XYZ file of N, CA, C and O in Angstrom:
464
model
N 6.580 9.848 -16.791
C 7.662 9.415 -15.812
C 8.129 8.110 -16.322
O 7.347 7.052 -16.306
N 9.478 7.832 -16.473
C 9.960 6.640 -16.866
C 10.192 5.761 -15.724
O 9.899 4.457 -15.898
N 10.516 6.187 -14.634
C 10.667 5.364 -13.329
C 9.506 5.415 -12.374
O 8.766 6.346 -12.203
N 9.338 4.200 -11.750
C 8.295 4.082 -10.792
C 8.766 4.715 -9.409
O 9.878 4.504 -9.052
N 7.870 5.445 -8.936
C 8.117 6.016 -7.523
C 7.849 5.002 -6.508
O 6.699 4.535 -6.409
N 8.792 4.650 -5.740
C 8.681 3.560 -4.708
C 8.435 4.296 -3.443
O 9.123 5.207 -2.950
N 7.307 3.894 -2.769
C 6.716 4.508 -1.606
C 6.808 3.434 -0.402
O 6.394 2.253 -0.633
N 7.228 3.902 0.827
C 7.232 3.035 1.918
C 6.148 3.569 2.777
O 6.210 4.713 3.247
N 5.106 2.782 3.226
C 3.935 3.297 4.062
C 4.170 2.931 5.528
O 4.621 1.761 5.893
N 3.778 3.910 6.405
C 3.946 3.604 7.865
C 2.651 3.958 8.558
O 2.218 5.090 8.227
N 2.119 3.135 9.399
C 0.953 3.547 10.089
C 0.178 2.257 10.500
O 0.615 1.180 10.293
N -0.956 2.455 11.089
C -1.871 1.492 11.565
C -2.266 0.599 10.357
O -2.512 1.134 9.221
N -2.356 -0.752 10.537
C -2.725 -1.599 9.451
C -3.806 -1.303 8.568
O -3.704 -1.313 7.255
N -4.932 -0.911 9.118
C -6.129 -0.665 8.360
C -5.940 0.574 7.483
O -6.227 0.583 6.496
N -5.191 1.615 8.058
C -4.938 2.792 7.315
C -4.064 2.621 6.175
O -4.282 3.042 5.120
N -2.964 1.781 6.394
C -2.052 1.511 5.403
C -2.602 0.587 4.319
O -2.321 0.806 3.094
N -3.465 -0.410 4.684
C -4.228 -1.106 3.629
C -4.940 -0.213 2.625
O -4.969 -0.308 1.456
N -5.747 0.693 3.336
C -6.634 1.572 2.489
C -5.594 2.464 1.607
O -5.964 2.593 0.267
N -4.651 2.972 2.161
C -3.771 3.994 1.290
C -3.005 3.018 0.294
O -2.831 3.633 -0.710
N -2.603 1.918 0.643
C -1.841 0.950 -0.422
C -3.016 0.668 -1.602
O -2.546 0.750 -2.744
N -4.201 0.517 -1.251
C -5.202 0.270 -2.337
C -5.276 1.436 -3.264
O -5.416 1.323 -4.505
N -5.334 2.667 -2.636
C -5.450 3.879 -3.213
C -4.249 4.196 -4.246
O -4.326 4.474 -5.514
N -3.055 3.930 -3.739
C -1.844 4.180 -4.486
C -1.700 3.068 -5.609
O -1.046 3.370 -6.568
N -2.267 1.853 -5.389
C -1.984 0.909 -6.411
C -2.721 1.249 -7.691
O -2.477 0.662 -8.734
N -3.753 2.094 -7.551
C -4.364 2.586 -8.888
C -3.513 3.483 -9.717
O -3.894 3.606 -10.879
N -2.492 3.881 -9.208
C -1.567 4.733 -9.977
C -0.447 3.850 -10.648
O 0.456 3.234 -9.855
N -0.157 3.815 -11.836
C 0.743 2.940 -12.522
C 2.211 3.547 -12.302
O 3.235 2.571 -12.207
N 2.431 4.659 -11.849
C 3.699 5.314 -11.690
C 4.200 5.215 -10.185
O 5.245 5.671 -9.851
N 3.278 4.576 -9.421
C 3.615 4.332 -8.004
C 3.707 2.932 -7.560
O 2.938 2.086 -8.091
N 4.662 2.590 -6.653
C 4.702 1.272 -6.241
C 4.921 1.232 -4.794
O 5.814 1.963 -4.150
N 4.161 0.435 -3.896
C 4.350 0.404 -2.449
C 5.425 -0.487 -2.182
O 5.372 -1.808 -2.531
N 6.597 -0.122 -1.710
C 7.791 -0.873 -1.673
C 7.759 -1.717 -0.275
O 8.507 -2.587 -0.119
N 6.949 -1.151 0.644
C 7.026 -1.939 2.077
C 5.960 -1.177 2.972
O 5.552 0.062 2.657
N 5.695 -1.810 4.044
C 4.833 -1.192 5.059
C 5.337 -1.566 6.417
O 6.049 -2.516 6.698
N 5.088 -0.737 7.469
C 5.441 -0.923 8.799
C 4.420 -0.259 9.698
O 3.829 0.688 9.261
N 4.202 -0.733 10.949
C 3.320 -0.239 11.758
C 3.718 0.968 12.599
O 3.070 1.800 13.067
N 5.069 1.271 12.542
C 5.723 2.478 13.157
C 6.903 2.806 12.596
O 7.547 2.001 11.870
N 7.432 4.083 12.905
C 8.585 4.350 12.213
C 9.850 3.636 12.848
O 10.772 3.348 12.093
N 9.808 3.152 13.976
C 10.845 2.264 14.653
C 10.884 0.829 13.784
O 11.987 0.356 13.552
N 9.728 0.345 13.472
C 9.719 -0.999 12.893
C 10.173 -0.641 11.364
O 10.908 -1.489 10.705
N 9.825 0.464 10.765
C 10.240 0.879 9.404
C 11.701 0.857 9.245
O 12.202 0.376 8.310
N 12.482 1.489 10.233
C 13.938 1.572 10.111
C 14.503 0.115 9.954
O 15.457 0.018 9.184
N 13.928 -0.904 10.665
C 14.470 -2.274 10.478
C 14.100 -2.780 9.134
O 14.868 -3.590 8.679
N 13.039 -2.350 8.570
C 12.637 -3.027 7.309
C 13.053 -2.293 6.103
O 13.282 -2.926 4.998
N 13.549 -1.072 6.169
C 14.038 -0.304 4.956
C 15.289 -0.803 4.302
O 15.320 -0.712 3.054
N 16.084 -1.347 5.074
C 17.390 -1.979 4.339
C 16.960 -2.858 3.086
O 17.690 -2.990 2.205
N 15.860 -3.646 3.276
C 15.416 -4.463 2.167
C 14.622 -3.622 1.071
O 14.614 -4.159 0.022
N 14.082 -2.580 1.563
C 13.453 -1.735 0.572
C 14.374 -0.626 -0.019
O 15.346 -0.432 0.584
N 13.977 0.100 -1.137
C 14.653 1.129 -1.705
C 13.668 2.236 -1.934
O 13.498 2.619 -3.133
N 12.985 2.808 -1.000
C 12.051 3.854 -1.274
C 12.405 5.107 -1.735
O 13.723 5.646 -1.352
N 11.657 5.780 -2.484
C 12.018 7.252 -2.929
C 11.482 8.138 -1.929
O 11.876 9.300 -1.726
N 10.401 7.588 -1.116
C 9.794 8.576 -0.155
C 8.960 7.650 0.852
O 8.679 6.509 0.638
N 8.824 8.142 2.023
C 7.936 7.527 3.158
C 6.653 8.315 3.289
O 6.556 9.602 3.009
N 5.593 7.668 3.572
C 4.412 8.079 3.841
C 3.958 7.627 5.298
O 3.839 6.397 5.545
N 3.896 8.633 6.274
C 3.418 8.272 7.659
C 1.949 8.632 7.726
O 1.750 9.805 7.909
N 1.135 7.734 7.943
C -0.312 7.965 7.920
C -0.791 7.753 9.232
O -0.523 6.873 10.017
N -1.804 8.585 9.792
C -2.480 8.459 10.974
C -3.944 9.026 10.784
O -4.116 9.810 9.874
N -4.760 8.604 11.708
C -6.221 9.108 11.665
C -6.302 9.929 13.096
O -6.001 9.294 14.232
N -6.821 11.174 13.024
C -6.760 12.080 14.183
C -7.124 11.409 15.463
O -6.898 12.118 16.443
N -7.809 10.203 15.505
C -8.228 9.749 16.906
C -6.997 9.195 17.715
O -7.248 9.003 18.952
N -5.915 8.996 17.007
C -4.647 8.531 17.899
C -3.523 9.550 17.621
O -3.396 10.128 16.602
N -2.726 9.822 18.700
C -1.651 10.662 18.417
C -0.763 10.101 17.360
O -0.559 8.887 17.358
N -0.170 10.848 16.399
C 0.720 10.378 15.343
C 2.057 9.943 15.971
O 2.517 10.449 17.103
N 2.638 8.859 15.276
C 3.983 8.455 15.709
C 4.857 9.657 15.361
O 4.710 10.383 14.358
N 6.100 9.656 16.118
C 7.006 10.737 15.777
C 7.805 10.231 14.544
O 8.072 8.939 14.455
N 8.130 11.075 13.687
C 8.924 10.744 12.495
C 10.284 10.703 12.716
O 11.163 10.247 11.780
N 10.770 10.998 13.890
C 12.219 11.060 14.142
C 13.123 9.843 13.852
O 14.226 9.969 13.236
N 12.657 8.653 14.093
C 13.430 7.450 13.640
C 13.780 7.379 12.109
O 14.959 7.142 11.761
N 12.820 7.826 11.352
C 12.996 7.880 9.852
C 13.948 8.969 9.549
O 14.726 8.799 8.745
N 13.637 10.240 10.090
C 14.464 11.158 9.901
C 15.949 11.186 10.184
O 16.791 11.545 9.577
N 16.043 10.409 11.366
C 17.352 10.242 11.826
C 18.304 9.184 11.018
O 19.489 9.364 10.625
N 17.567 8.085 10.560
C 18.273 7.004 9.687
C 18.377 7.248 8.301
O 19.244 6.644 7.620
N 17.334 7.990 7.859
C 17.217 8.188 6.340
C 17.026 9.748 5.978
O 15.867 10.098 5.573
N 18.061 10.577 6.354
C 17.846 12.003 6.188
C 17.500 12.325 4.807
O 16.886 13.427 4.325
N 17.944 11.669 3.864
C 17.908 11.962 2.342
C 16.579 11.614 1.601
O 16.443 11.959 0.444
N 15.694 10.977 2.407
C 14.453 10.449 1.866
C 13.282 11.308 2.414
O 13.088 11.465 3.649
N 12.481 11.991 1.669
C 11.519 12.749 2.072
C 10.358 11.919 2.813
O 10.239 10.851 2.460
N 9.703 12.609 3.732
C 8.649 11.986 4.375
C 7.509 12.776 4.310
O 7.419 13.936 4.576
N 6.309 12.140 3.988
C 4.975 12.963 3.955
C 4.193 12.442 5.054
O 3.976 11.088 5.210
N 3.612 13.212 5.988
C 2.773 12.781 7.001
C 1.309 13.193 6.445
O 1.098 14.163 5.861
N 0.503 12.261 6.751
C -0.985 12.429 6.287
C -2.032 12.137 7.509
O -1.777 11.109 8.131
N -2.886 12.957 7.747
C -3.937 12.728 8.625
C -4.958 12.483 7.901
O -5.735 13.392 7.082
N -5.639 11.323 7.838
C -6.735 10.747 7.005
C -7.957 11.359 7.447
O -9.017 11.122 6.802
N -8.064 11.785 8.671
C -9.396 12.372 9.104
C -9.562 13.848 8.909
O -10.586 14.466 9.050
N -8.509 14.458 8.415
C -8.430 15.899 8.151
C -7.889 16.183 6.724
O -7.243 15.305 6.161
N -8.024 17.404 6.294
C -7.519 17.842 5.150
C -6.107 18.231 5.391
O -5.846 19.436 5.579
N -5.256 17.273 5.470
C -3.897 17.593 6.179
C -2.727 16.752 5.491
O -2.796 15.531 5.566
N -1.826 17.294 4.844
C -0.519 16.692 4.383
C 0.614 17.515 4.624
O 0.583 18.684 4.383
N 1.661 16.976 5.228
C 2.819 17.815 5.465
C 4.034 16.869 4.958
O 4.145 15.874 4.992
N 4.875 17.738 4.217
C 6.088 17.212 3.736
C 7.293 17.534 4.498
O 7.565 18.735 4.746
N 7.997 16.591 4.932
C 9.205 16.836 5.792
C 10.417 16.303 5.119
O 10.500 15.244 4.642
N 11.357 17.248 4.961
C 12.672 16.842 4.528
C 13.668 17.109 5.661
O 13.592 17.997 6.381
N 14.830 16.245 5.524
C 15.812 16.512 6.580
C 17.141 16.499 5.866
O 17.351 15.748 4.871
N 17.995 17.287 6.472
C 19.329 17.618 5.912
C 20.180 17.715 7.007
O 20.139 18.633 7.913
N 21.266 16.847 6.987
C 22.395 17.070 7.992
C 23.172 18.233 7.646
O 23.647 18.226 6.494
N 23.630 18.916 8.666
C 24.600 19.956 8.455
C 25.661 19.796 9.502
O 25.565 19.182 10.517
N 26.801 20.262 9.119
C 28.070 20.245 10.085
C 27.796 20.919 11.350
O 26.810 21.812 11.677
N 28.508 20.542 12.463
C 28.355 21.009 13.735
C 29.075 22.413 14.030
O 28.959 22.933 14.995
N 29.747 22.995 13.023
C 30.356 24.185 13.212
C 29.351 25.288 13.177
O 28.224 25.296 12.410
N 29.674 26.388 13.867
C 28.882 27.467 13.961
C 28.435 28.237 12.673
O 27.229 28.474 12.493
N 29.392 28.259 11.794
C 29.118 28.995 10.482
C 28.222 28.100 9.717
O 27.484 28.606 9.083
N 28.200 26.683 9.827
C 27.197 25.916 8.996
C 25.867 25.974 9.583
O 24.853 26.102 8.929
N 25.705 26.108 10.914
C 24.387 26.376 11.551
C 23.761 27.606 11.227
O 22.616 27.686 10.775
N 24.614 28.767 11.154
C 24.116 29.998 10.875
C 23.832 30.113 9.431
O 22.849 30.661 9.019
N 24.489 29.335 8.556
C 24.076 29.378 7.086
C 22.936 28.662 6.851
O 22.040 29.149 6.069
N 22.652 27.536 7.573
C 21.431 26.907 7.368
C 20.153 27.713 7.943
O 19.105 27.704 7.303
N 20.413 28.368 9.117
C 19.236 29.194 9.648
C 18.969 30.214 8.506
O 17.813 30.641 8.232
N 20.052 30.854 8.025
C 19.808 32.017 7.192
C 19.016 31.475 5.785
O 18.179 32.018 5.268
N 19.541 30.353 5.311
C 18.894 29.724 4.096
C 17.389 29.435 4.322
O 16.520 29.727 3.561
N 17.157 28.898 5.626
C 15.810 28.539 5.831
C 14.915 29.625 6.060
O 13.626 29.640 5.761
N 15.378 30.655 6.658
C 14.583 31.875 7.013
C 14.348 32.817 5.935
O 13.656 33.667 5.979
N 15.366 32.681 4.831
C 15.338 33.679 3.925
C 16.007 35.090 4.345
O 15.884 36.067 3.508
N 16.626 35.215 5.392
C 17.284 36.225 5.871
C 18.507 36.609 4.937
O 19.175 35.666 4.525
N 18.810 37.845 4.850
C 19.868 38.363 4.065
C 21.142 38.325 4.758
O 21.028 38.709 5.915
N 22.225 37.986 4.279
C 23.596 38.179 4.936
C 23.830 39.544 5.065
O 23.709 40.459 4.187
N 24.423 39.949 6.304
C 24.923 41.431 6.564
C 26.343 41.414 6.666
O 27.125 40.720 7.133
């Protein structure tokens, strides 16, 4: 890979510190920034240029909602990680038009349903 993958980490400081150390061992990854919550990340991202977000939590606290990131940066994938479980979820967001036909087309594409 020629380009470094820039990652923005979100979560409690101890979790993010551990995750940042783990990622620092990979030469093709660079931690572009960190934030304690998605709301704080939204304010910090204009200075960063991440390729993706990682939202980390440890099962003992409810996870932060990813909505602020998905709303403000729909084109940037988000990975959620539960560090206490074998759990990784990749979330992508895509804006579609408000027209009925656009909504139906998106539903068909996501569900794999065939057009009739």
